[in-house]
C-alpha cells in the first residue's frame, strides 16, 4: 500500500530501512510556493540534493510525481517586497507565509486536479558517501524524467502550461 512520511532525511531513511524500496517525490516546498502562478509549474531542484543523496545511500528508486491543477486552486498576491519578506521568514523561522485568495476570497477555484505518477528511476546503492557528481547525475536523471512526464501529460493541465 501507499505510505506517507515527513520529507526529512531521518524519516525517509527509517521508512526505507523498514522495507520500502522506493521514494515517490512530490516536488514542491517553500520555494515552489513562492513561485506559484496560474498556468505554470515551477520546480526548484538546482540546489537541492538531500533526496538524491539519500536515494544513492539506500539504493532506493525515485518516482517522479506531478500534480496538474494545484496552482489554479488559488491566486497568490505577489510583490517584490513581499517576496523579500517571505524569504527572510523562511531563513529565520523555516516558514514561507503566502497571501492567497480564491472564490469568494476563501474557497478554492473549481478546477480539475490530476496527479501523474511516473516510472521509477532505478538507483544503484553506493557504498560510502555519494560524490557530488553522482548526486548531480541522479538529480539530472530525475529532472529529465519529470520533464518527460510533464510533456507527456501536459494536456491534463487546466491551463496547459
Short mmCIF file of N, CA and C in Angstrom, two decimals:
data_model
loop_
_atom_site.label_atom_id
_atom_site.label_comp_id
_atom_site.label_asym_id
_atom_site.label_seq_id
_atom_site.Cartn_x
_atom_site.Cartn_y
_atom_site.Cartn_z
N UNK A 1 0.80 -1.18 0.00
CA UNK A 1 0.00 0.00 0.00
C UNK A 1 0.85 1.26 0.00
N UNK A 2 0.18 2.35 -0.20
CA UNK A 2 0.85 3.64 -0.18
C UNK A 2 1.14 4.06 1.26
N UNK A 3 2.26 4.72 1.43
CA UNK A 3 2.58 5.26 2.74
C UNK A 3 3.15 6.65 2.58
N UNK A 4 2.97 7.45 3.59
CA UNK A 4 3.47 8.82 3.55
C UNK A 4 4.32 9.04 4.79
N UNK A 5 5.30 9.91 4.65
CA UNK A 5 6.12 10.27 5.80
C UNK A 5 6.61 11.69 5.62
N UNK A 6 7.19 12.22 6.67
CA UNK A 6 7.75 13.56 6.60
C UNK A 6 8.87 13.57 5.56
N UNK A 7 9.14 14.73 5.00
CA UNK A 7 10.18 14.82 3.98
C UNK A 7 11.56 15.05 4.59
N UNK A 8 11.73 14.65 5.81
CA UNK A 8 13.03 14.78 6.47
C UNK A 8 13.85 13.52 6.22
N UNK A 9 15.14 13.70 6.09
CA UNK A 9 16.03 12.60 5.76
C UNK A 9 15.89 11.43 6.73
N UNK A 10 15.83 11.73 8.01
CA UNK A 10 15.74 10.69 9.03
C UNK A 10 14.47 9.86 8.87
N UNK A 11 13.34 10.53 8.61
CA UNK A 11 12.07 9.83 8.45
C UNK A 11 12.07 8.95 7.20
N UNK A 12 12.59 9.46 6.10
CA UNK A 12 12.62 8.69 4.86
C UNK A 12 13.54 7.49 5.01
N UNK A 13 14.70 7.70 5.61
CA UNK A 13 15.65 6.59 5.81
C UNK A 13 15.00 5.49 6.66
N UNK A 14 14.28 5.87 7.69
CA UNK A 14 13.60 4.91 8.56
C UNK A 14 12.59 4.08 7.79
N UNK A 15 11.81 4.73 6.94
CA UNK A 15 10.81 4.04 6.13
C UNK A 15 11.50 3.07 5.16
N UNK A 16 12.57 3.52 4.52
CA UNK A 16 13.28 2.67 3.57
C UNK A 16 13.87 1.45 4.26
N UNK A 17 14.44 1.65 5.42
CA UNK A 17 15.06 0.53 6.14
C UNK A 17 14.04 -0.41 6.74
N UNK A 18 12.78 0.04 6.80
CA UNK A 18 11.71 -0.83 7.30
C UNK A 18 11.13 -1.70 6.18
N UNK A 19 11.68 -1.59 4.99
CA UNK A 19 11.26 -2.48 3.92
C UNK A 19 10.73 -1.82 2.66
N UNK A 20 10.51 -0.52 2.64
CA UNK A 20 10.08 0.15 1.42
C UNK A 20 11.27 0.21 0.46
N UNK A 21 10.97 0.20 -0.83
CA UNK A 21 12.06 0.14 -1.80
C UNK A 21 12.21 1.39 -2.65
N UNK A 22 11.24 2.28 -2.61
CA UNK A 22 11.33 3.46 -3.47
C UNK A 22 10.74 4.67 -2.78
N UNK A 23 11.04 5.82 -3.35
CA UNK A 23 10.60 7.10 -2.82
C UNK A 23 9.84 7.83 -3.91
N UNK A 24 8.57 8.12 -3.68
CA UNK A 24 7.81 8.95 -4.61
C UNK A 24 8.01 10.39 -4.18
N UNK A 25 8.63 11.15 -5.04
CA UNK A 25 8.95 12.54 -4.71
C UNK A 25 7.88 13.45 -5.29
N UNK A 26 7.11 14.05 -4.41
CA UNK A 26 6.13 15.05 -4.84
C UNK A 26 6.83 16.39 -4.69
N UNK A 27 7.24 16.95 -5.81
CA UNK A 27 8.02 18.18 -5.76
C UNK A 27 7.15 19.32 -5.26
N UNK A 28 7.78 20.21 -4.59
CA UNK A 28 7.08 21.36 -4.05
C UNK A 28 7.51 21.61 -2.63
N UNK A 29 7.60 22.82 -2.32
CA UNK A 29 8.02 23.22 -0.98
C UNK A 29 7.91 24.73 -0.91
N UNK A 30 8.61 25.30 0.04
CA UNK A 30 8.53 26.74 0.24
C UNK A 30 8.94 27.51 -1.01
N UNK A 31 10.02 27.11 -1.64
CA UNK A 31 10.48 27.84 -2.84
C UNK A 31 9.44 27.79 -3.96
N UNK A 32 8.87 26.61 -4.17
CA UNK A 32 7.86 26.48 -5.22
C UNK A 32 6.60 27.27 -4.86
N UNK A 33 6.23 27.26 -3.57
CA UNK A 33 5.05 28.00 -3.14
C UNK A 33 5.21 29.48 -3.47
N UNK A 34 6.40 30.00 -3.28
CA UNK A 34 6.65 31.41 -3.58
C UNK A 34 6.60 31.74 -5.05
N UNK A 35 6.79 30.73 -5.90
CA UNK A 35 6.78 30.95 -7.35
C UNK A 35 5.47 30.51 -7.99
N UNK A 36 4.48 30.17 -7.16
CA UNK A 36 3.21 29.67 -7.66
C UNK A 36 2.50 30.71 -8.52
N UNK A 37 2.19 30.32 -9.75
CA UNK A 37 1.44 31.18 -10.67
C UNK A 37 0.50 30.30 -11.47
N UNK A 38 -0.63 30.88 -11.82
CA UNK A 38 -1.59 30.14 -12.62
C UNK A 38 -0.95 29.73 -13.95
N UNK A 39 -1.31 28.53 -14.39
CA UNK A 39 -0.86 28.00 -15.68
C UNK A 39 0.65 27.83 -15.77
N UNK A 40 1.32 27.73 -14.64
CA UNK A 40 2.77 27.48 -14.64
C UNK A 40 3.08 26.43 -13.59
N UNK A 41 4.10 25.63 -13.87
CA UNK A 41 4.63 24.71 -12.87
C UNK A 41 6.10 25.07 -12.71
N UNK A 42 6.46 25.55 -11.53
CA UNK A 42 7.84 25.92 -11.24
C UNK A 42 8.38 24.96 -10.19
N UNK A 43 9.51 24.35 -10.50
CA UNK A 43 10.14 23.40 -9.60
C UNK A 43 11.56 23.87 -9.33
N UNK A 44 11.95 23.88 -8.07
CA UNK A 44 13.29 24.30 -7.68
C UNK A 44 14.06 23.06 -7.25
N UNK A 45 14.94 22.57 -8.10
CA UNK A 45 15.74 21.39 -7.77
C UNK A 45 17.24 21.64 -7.91
N UNK A 46 17.62 22.78 -8.46
CA UNK A 46 19.03 23.01 -8.77
C UNK A 46 19.94 22.99 -7.55
N UNK A 47 19.44 23.45 -6.40
CA UNK A 47 20.31 23.45 -5.22
C UNK A 47 19.86 22.44 -4.17
N UNK A 48 18.98 21.54 -4.54
CA UNK A 48 18.53 20.51 -3.61
C UNK A 48 19.25 19.21 -3.91
N UNK A 49 19.75 18.58 -2.87
CA UNK A 49 20.47 17.33 -3.09
C UNK A 49 20.11 16.24 -2.11
N UNK A 50 19.41 16.57 -1.01
CA UNK A 50 19.17 15.61 0.05
C UNK A 50 18.50 14.33 -0.38
N UNK A 51 17.39 14.42 -1.12
CA UNK A 51 16.67 13.22 -1.52
C UNK A 51 17.48 12.38 -2.49
N UNK A 52 18.29 13.03 -3.31
CA UNK A 52 19.11 12.30 -4.28
C UNK A 52 20.28 11.59 -3.58
N UNK A 53 20.86 12.27 -2.62
CA UNK A 53 21.92 11.68 -1.81
C UNK A 53 21.38 10.47 -1.05
N UNK A 54 20.22 10.62 -0.45
CA UNK A 54 19.60 9.54 0.31
C UNK A 54 19.28 8.34 -0.58
N UNK A 55 18.75 8.59 -1.77
CA UNK A 55 18.44 7.51 -2.69
C UNK A 55 19.70 6.72 -3.05
N UNK A 56 20.81 7.42 -3.25
CA UNK A 56 22.07 6.76 -3.57
C UNK A 56 22.59 5.96 -2.37
N UNK A 57 22.48 6.51 -1.19
CA UNK A 57 22.96 5.82 0.02
C UNK A 57 22.15 4.56 0.31
N UNK A 58 20.86 4.59 0.00
CA UNK A 58 19.97 3.47 0.32
C UNK A 58 19.65 2.57 -0.88
N UNK A 59 20.03 3.01 -2.09
CA UNK A 59 19.69 2.24 -3.28
C UNK A 59 18.20 2.23 -3.55
N UNK A 60 17.54 3.35 -3.24
CA UNK A 60 16.09 3.46 -3.39
C UNK A 60 15.75 4.10 -4.73
N UNK A 61 14.78 3.53 -5.41
CA UNK A 61 14.31 4.12 -6.66
C UNK A 61 13.58 5.43 -6.36
N UNK A 62 13.66 6.37 -7.29
CA UNK A 62 12.94 7.64 -7.18
C UNK A 62 11.78 7.61 -8.17
N UNK A 63 10.61 8.01 -7.70
CA UNK A 63 9.42 8.02 -8.56
C UNK A 63 8.98 9.46 -8.75
N UNK A 64 9.08 9.98 -9.98
CA UNK A 64 8.63 11.36 -10.22
C UNK A 64 7.11 11.47 -10.18
N UNK A 65 6.63 12.56 -9.60
CA UNK A 65 5.19 12.82 -9.47
C UNK A 65 4.92 14.28 -9.81
N UNK A 66 3.86 14.53 -10.58
CA UNK A 66 3.45 15.90 -10.89
C UNK A 66 1.96 16.04 -10.58
N UNK A 67 1.61 17.15 -9.96
CA UNK A 67 0.20 17.49 -9.73
C UNK A 67 -0.19 18.59 -10.70
N UNK A 68 -1.08 18.26 -11.62
CA UNK A 68 -1.59 19.27 -12.54
C UNK A 68 -2.83 19.90 -11.92
N UNK A 69 -2.91 21.22 -11.93
CA UNK A 69 -4.10 21.91 -11.48
C UNK A 69 -3.98 22.56 -10.11
N UNK A 70 -2.98 22.18 -9.32
CA UNK A 70 -2.93 22.73 -7.96
C UNK A 70 -2.61 24.23 -7.95
N UNK A 71 -1.90 24.72 -8.94
CA UNK A 71 -1.60 26.15 -8.99
C UNK A 71 -2.81 26.99 -9.39
N UNK A 72 -3.85 26.33 -9.90
CA UNK A 72 -5.06 27.04 -10.29
C UNK A 72 -6.10 27.10 -9.17
N UNK A 73 -5.84 26.45 -8.05
CA UNK A 73 -6.80 26.44 -6.95
C UNK A 73 -6.96 27.82 -6.31
N UNK A 74 -5.86 28.53 -6.18
CA UNK A 74 -5.86 29.85 -5.55
C UNK A 74 -5.01 30.81 -6.36
N UNK A 75 -5.26 32.08 -6.21
CA UNK A 75 -4.40 33.14 -6.74
C UNK A 75 -3.51 33.59 -5.59
N UNK A 76 -2.31 33.98 -5.91
CA UNK A 76 -1.38 34.42 -4.88
C UNK A 76 -1.03 35.90 -5.09
N UNK A 77 -1.04 36.64 -4.00
CA UNK A 77 -0.61 38.03 -4.04
C UNK A 77 0.91 38.02 -4.13
N UNK A 78 1.46 38.69 -5.14
CA UNK A 78 2.91 38.69 -5.33
C UNK A 78 3.41 40.11 -5.59
N UNK A 79 4.32 40.54 -4.74
CA UNK A 79 5.01 41.82 -4.89
C UNK A 79 6.47 41.56 -4.55
N UNK A 80 7.41 42.28 -5.17
CA UNK A 80 8.83 42.08 -4.85
C UNK A 80 9.13 42.25 -3.36
N UNK A 81 8.55 43.26 -2.72
CA UNK A 81 8.83 43.47 -1.29
C UNK A 81 8.28 42.33 -0.43
N UNK A 82 7.15 41.74 -0.87
CA UNK A 82 6.57 40.62 -0.13
C UNK A 82 7.44 39.38 -0.28
N UNK A 83 7.97 39.16 -1.45
CA UNK A 83 8.85 38.01 -1.67
C UNK A 83 10.11 38.12 -0.81
N UNK A 84 10.68 39.32 -0.72
CA UNK A 84 11.86 39.51 0.14
C UNK A 84 11.53 39.18 1.59
N UNK A 85 10.37 39.62 2.06
CA UNK A 85 9.93 39.33 3.42
C UNK A 85 9.73 37.83 3.60
N UNK A 86 9.10 37.18 2.65
CA UNK A 86 8.87 35.74 2.73
C UNK A 86 10.19 34.97 2.81
N UNK A 87 11.16 35.37 2.01
CA UNK A 87 12.45 34.68 2.04
C UNK A 87 13.18 34.89 3.36
N UNK A 88 13.06 36.08 3.94
CA UNK A 88 13.66 36.32 5.26
C UNK A 88 13.01 35.44 6.31
N UNK A 89 11.68 35.34 6.27
CA UNK A 89 10.97 34.49 7.23
C UNK A 89 11.31 33.02 7.03
N UNK A 90 11.52 32.62 5.79
CA UNK A 90 11.91 31.24 5.52
C UNK A 90 13.27 30.94 6.15
N UNK A 91 14.22 31.83 6.00
CA UNK A 91 15.54 31.64 6.59
C UNK A 91 15.49 31.64 8.12
N UNK A 92 14.74 32.58 8.68
CA UNK A 92 14.70 32.75 10.14
C UNK A 92 13.83 31.70 10.84
N UNK A 93 12.64 31.47 10.31
CA UNK A 93 11.65 30.66 11.01
C UNK A 93 11.31 29.34 10.32
N UNK A 94 11.88 29.13 9.13
CA UNK A 94 11.59 27.93 8.34
C UNK A 94 10.12 27.85 7.93
N UNK A 95 9.48 29.01 7.77
CA UNK A 95 8.11 29.06 7.25
C UNK A 95 8.09 30.01 6.06
N UNK A 96 7.15 29.81 5.18
CA UNK A 96 7.01 30.65 3.99
C UNK A 96 5.55 31.06 3.88
N UNK A 97 5.17 32.13 4.57
CA UNK A 97 3.76 32.54 4.53
C UNK A 97 3.39 33.09 3.16
N UNK A 98 2.19 32.73 2.73
CA UNK A 98 1.72 33.24 1.44
C UNK A 98 0.38 33.93 1.66
N UNK A 99 0.06 34.85 0.76
CA UNK A 99 -1.22 35.54 0.78
C UNK A 99 -1.97 35.09 -0.46
N UNK A 100 -3.04 34.32 -0.23
CA UNK A 100 -3.79 33.75 -1.34
C UNK A 100 -5.26 34.13 -1.25
N UNK A 101 -5.92 34.01 -2.38
CA UNK A 101 -7.37 34.21 -2.43
C UNK A 101 -7.95 33.34 -3.53
N UNK A 102 -9.20 32.97 -3.35
CA UNK A 102 -9.89 32.14 -4.33
C UNK A 102 -11.29 32.66 -4.57
N UNK A 103 -12.22 31.75 -4.80
CA UNK A 103 -13.62 32.13 -4.99
C UNK A 103 -14.15 32.72 -3.69
N UNK A 104 -14.80 33.81 -3.75
CA UNK A 104 -15.33 34.49 -2.57
C UNK A 104 -14.22 34.61 -1.51
N UNK A 105 -13.04 34.89 -1.96
CA UNK A 105 -11.81 35.05 -1.17
C UNK A 105 -11.30 33.77 -0.53
N UNK A 106 -12.13 32.98 0.10
CA UNK A 106 -11.67 31.86 0.92
C UNK A 106 -11.64 30.50 0.24
N UNK A 107 -12.49 30.28 -0.71
CA UNK A 107 -12.67 28.94 -1.26
C UNK A 107 -11.82 28.73 -2.51
N UNK A 108 -11.32 27.50 -2.69
CA UNK A 108 -10.52 27.23 -3.89
C UNK A 108 -11.38 27.31 -5.15
N UNK A 109 -10.73 27.64 -6.24
CA UNK A 109 -11.40 27.62 -7.53
C UNK A 109 -11.79 26.17 -7.85
N UNK A 110 -12.83 26.00 -8.64
CA UNK A 110 -13.24 24.66 -9.04
C UNK A 110 -12.55 24.31 -10.34
N UNK A 111 -11.43 23.63 -10.20
CA UNK A 111 -10.65 23.20 -11.37
C UNK A 111 -10.30 21.73 -11.19
N UNK A 112 -10.14 21.02 -12.30
CA UNK A 112 -9.73 19.62 -12.17
C UNK A 112 -8.28 19.54 -11.69
N UNK A 113 -8.02 18.58 -10.82
CA UNK A 113 -6.65 18.30 -10.38
C UNK A 113 -6.32 16.86 -10.74
N UNK A 114 -5.15 16.67 -11.31
CA UNK A 114 -4.72 15.34 -11.71
C UNK A 114 -3.30 15.10 -11.23
N UNK A 115 -3.08 13.98 -10.56
CA UNK A 115 -1.74 13.58 -10.14
C UNK A 115 -1.26 12.51 -11.10
N UNK A 116 -0.07 12.73 -11.65
CA UNK A 116 0.53 11.79 -12.60
C UNK A 116 1.78 11.20 -11.95
N UNK A 117 1.87 9.89 -11.96
CA UNK A 117 3.00 9.19 -11.34
C UNK A 117 3.82 8.54 -12.44
N UNK A 118 5.10 8.86 -12.46
CA UNK A 118 5.99 8.34 -13.49
C UNK A 118 6.58 6.99 -13.13
N UNK A 119 7.39 6.46 -14.03
CA UNK A 119 8.08 5.20 -13.79
C UNK A 119 9.23 5.41 -12.82
N UNK A 120 9.48 4.42 -11.96
CA UNK A 120 10.60 4.55 -11.01
C UNK A 120 11.94 4.68 -11.73
N UNK A 121 12.77 5.52 -11.20
CA UNK A 121 14.15 5.65 -11.68
C UNK A 121 14.99 4.76 -10.77
N UNK A 122 15.50 3.68 -11.32
CA UNK A 122 16.28 2.74 -10.51
C UNK A 122 17.60 3.38 -10.10
N UNK A 123 17.99 3.18 -8.85
CA UNK A 123 19.20 3.78 -8.30
C UNK A 123 20.06 2.69 -7.69
N UNK A 124 21.30 2.64 -8.13
CA UNK A 124 22.26 1.69 -7.58
C UNK A 124 22.78 2.20 -6.25
N UNK A 125 22.77 1.33 -5.22
CA UNK A 125 23.25 1.72 -3.90
C UNK A 125 24.76 1.97 -3.95
N UNK A 126 25.17 3.08 -3.36
CA UNK A 126 26.57 3.48 -3.33
C UNK A 126 27.14 3.15 -1.95
N UNK A 127 28.30 2.53 -1.93
CA UNK A 127 28.93 2.31 -0.62
C UNK A 127 29.71 3.57 -0.26
N UNK A 128 29.52 4.03 0.96
CA UNK A 128 30.15 5.28 1.38
C UNK A 128 29.29 6.47 1.01
N UNK A 129 29.89 7.63 1.10
CA UNK A 129 29.16 8.88 0.81
C UNK A 129 29.18 9.15 -0.69
N UNK A 130 28.02 9.41 -1.28
CA UNK A 130 27.98 9.71 -2.72
C UNK A 130 28.75 11.00 -3.05
N UNK A 131 29.36 11.00 -4.21
CA UNK A 131 30.10 12.18 -4.65
C UNK A 131 29.12 13.21 -5.21
N UNK A 132 29.59 14.45 -5.35
CA UNK A 132 28.75 15.49 -5.96
C UNK A 132 28.35 15.11 -7.38
N UNK A 133 29.27 14.46 -8.10
CA UNK A 133 28.98 14.07 -9.48
C UNK A 133 27.86 13.03 -9.52
N UNK A 134 27.88 12.07 -8.59
CA UNK A 134 26.84 11.04 -8.54
C UNK A 134 25.49 11.67 -8.19
N UNK A 135 25.50 12.60 -7.24
CA UNK A 135 24.26 13.28 -6.85
C UNK A 135 23.73 14.10 -8.01
N UNK A 136 24.61 14.86 -8.67
CA UNK A 136 24.18 15.68 -9.81
C UNK A 136 23.64 14.82 -10.95
N UNK A 137 24.29 13.69 -11.20
CA UNK A 137 23.84 12.79 -12.27
C UNK A 137 22.43 12.29 -11.97
N UNK A 138 22.18 11.86 -10.73
CA UNK A 138 20.86 11.36 -10.38
C UNK A 138 19.83 12.49 -10.42
N UNK A 139 20.19 13.66 -9.93
CA UNK A 139 19.26 14.80 -9.98
C UNK A 139 18.92 15.12 -11.43
N UNK A 140 19.90 15.10 -12.33
CA UNK A 140 19.65 15.39 -13.74
C UNK A 140 18.74 14.33 -14.37
N UNK A 141 18.94 13.06 -13.99
CA UNK A 141 18.06 11.99 -14.49
C UNK A 141 16.63 12.21 -14.00
N UNK A 142 16.50 12.61 -12.75
CA UNK A 142 15.17 12.86 -12.18
C UNK A 142 14.50 14.05 -12.88
N UNK A 143 15.25 15.13 -13.07
CA UNK A 143 14.70 16.31 -13.75
C UNK A 143 14.26 15.95 -15.16
N UNK A 144 15.06 15.17 -15.87
CA UNK A 144 14.69 14.75 -17.23
C UNK A 144 13.41 13.91 -17.20
N UNK A 145 13.30 13.00 -16.25
CA UNK A 145 12.10 12.17 -16.13
C UNK A 145 10.88 13.03 -15.80
N UNK A 146 11.07 14.02 -14.95
CA UNK A 146 9.98 14.92 -14.58
C UNK A 146 9.53 15.74 -15.79
N UNK A 147 10.48 16.23 -16.58
CA UNK A 147 10.14 16.98 -17.80
C UNK A 147 9.38 16.12 -18.79
N UNK A 148 9.86 14.89 -18.97
CA UNK A 148 9.18 13.99 -19.91
C UNK A 148 7.77 13.66 -19.43
N UNK A 149 7.62 13.44 -18.12
CA UNK A 149 6.31 13.18 -17.55
C UNK A 149 5.38 14.37 -17.78
N UNK A 150 5.89 15.56 -17.55
CA UNK A 150 5.11 16.79 -17.78
C UNK A 150 4.71 16.91 -19.24
N UNK A 151 5.68 16.76 -20.14
CA UNK A 151 5.39 16.93 -21.56
C UNK A 151 4.39 15.89 -22.07
N UNK A 152 4.50 14.66 -21.56
CA UNK A 152 3.60 13.59 -21.99
C UNK A 152 2.17 13.81 -21.50
N UNK A 153 2.01 14.50 -20.35
CA UNK A 153 0.68 14.65 -19.75
C UNK A 153 0.22 16.10 -19.63
N UNK A 154 0.88 17.01 -20.28
CA UNK A 154 0.54 18.44 -20.13
C UNK A 154 -0.90 18.74 -20.55
N UNK A 155 -1.47 17.91 -21.39
CA UNK A 155 -2.87 18.12 -21.80
C UNK A 155 -3.83 18.00 -20.61
N UNK A 156 -3.38 17.43 -19.49
CA UNK A 156 -4.23 17.29 -18.31
C UNK A 156 -4.29 18.54 -17.47
N UNK A 157 -3.43 19.51 -17.77
CA UNK A 157 -3.38 20.73 -17.00
C UNK A 157 -4.55 21.65 -17.39
N UNK A 158 -5.25 22.22 -16.38
CA UNK A 158 -6.37 23.10 -16.69
C UNK A 158 -5.96 24.27 -17.57
N UNK A 159 -4.76 24.83 -17.37
CA UNK A 159 -4.31 25.96 -18.17
C UNK A 159 -3.29 25.58 -19.22
N UNK A 160 -2.94 24.31 -19.28
CA UNK A 160 -1.95 23.77 -20.20
C UNK A 160 -0.64 24.56 -20.24
N UNK A 161 0.17 24.51 -19.13
CA UNK A 161 1.47 25.23 -19.15
C UNK A 161 2.45 24.55 -20.06
#
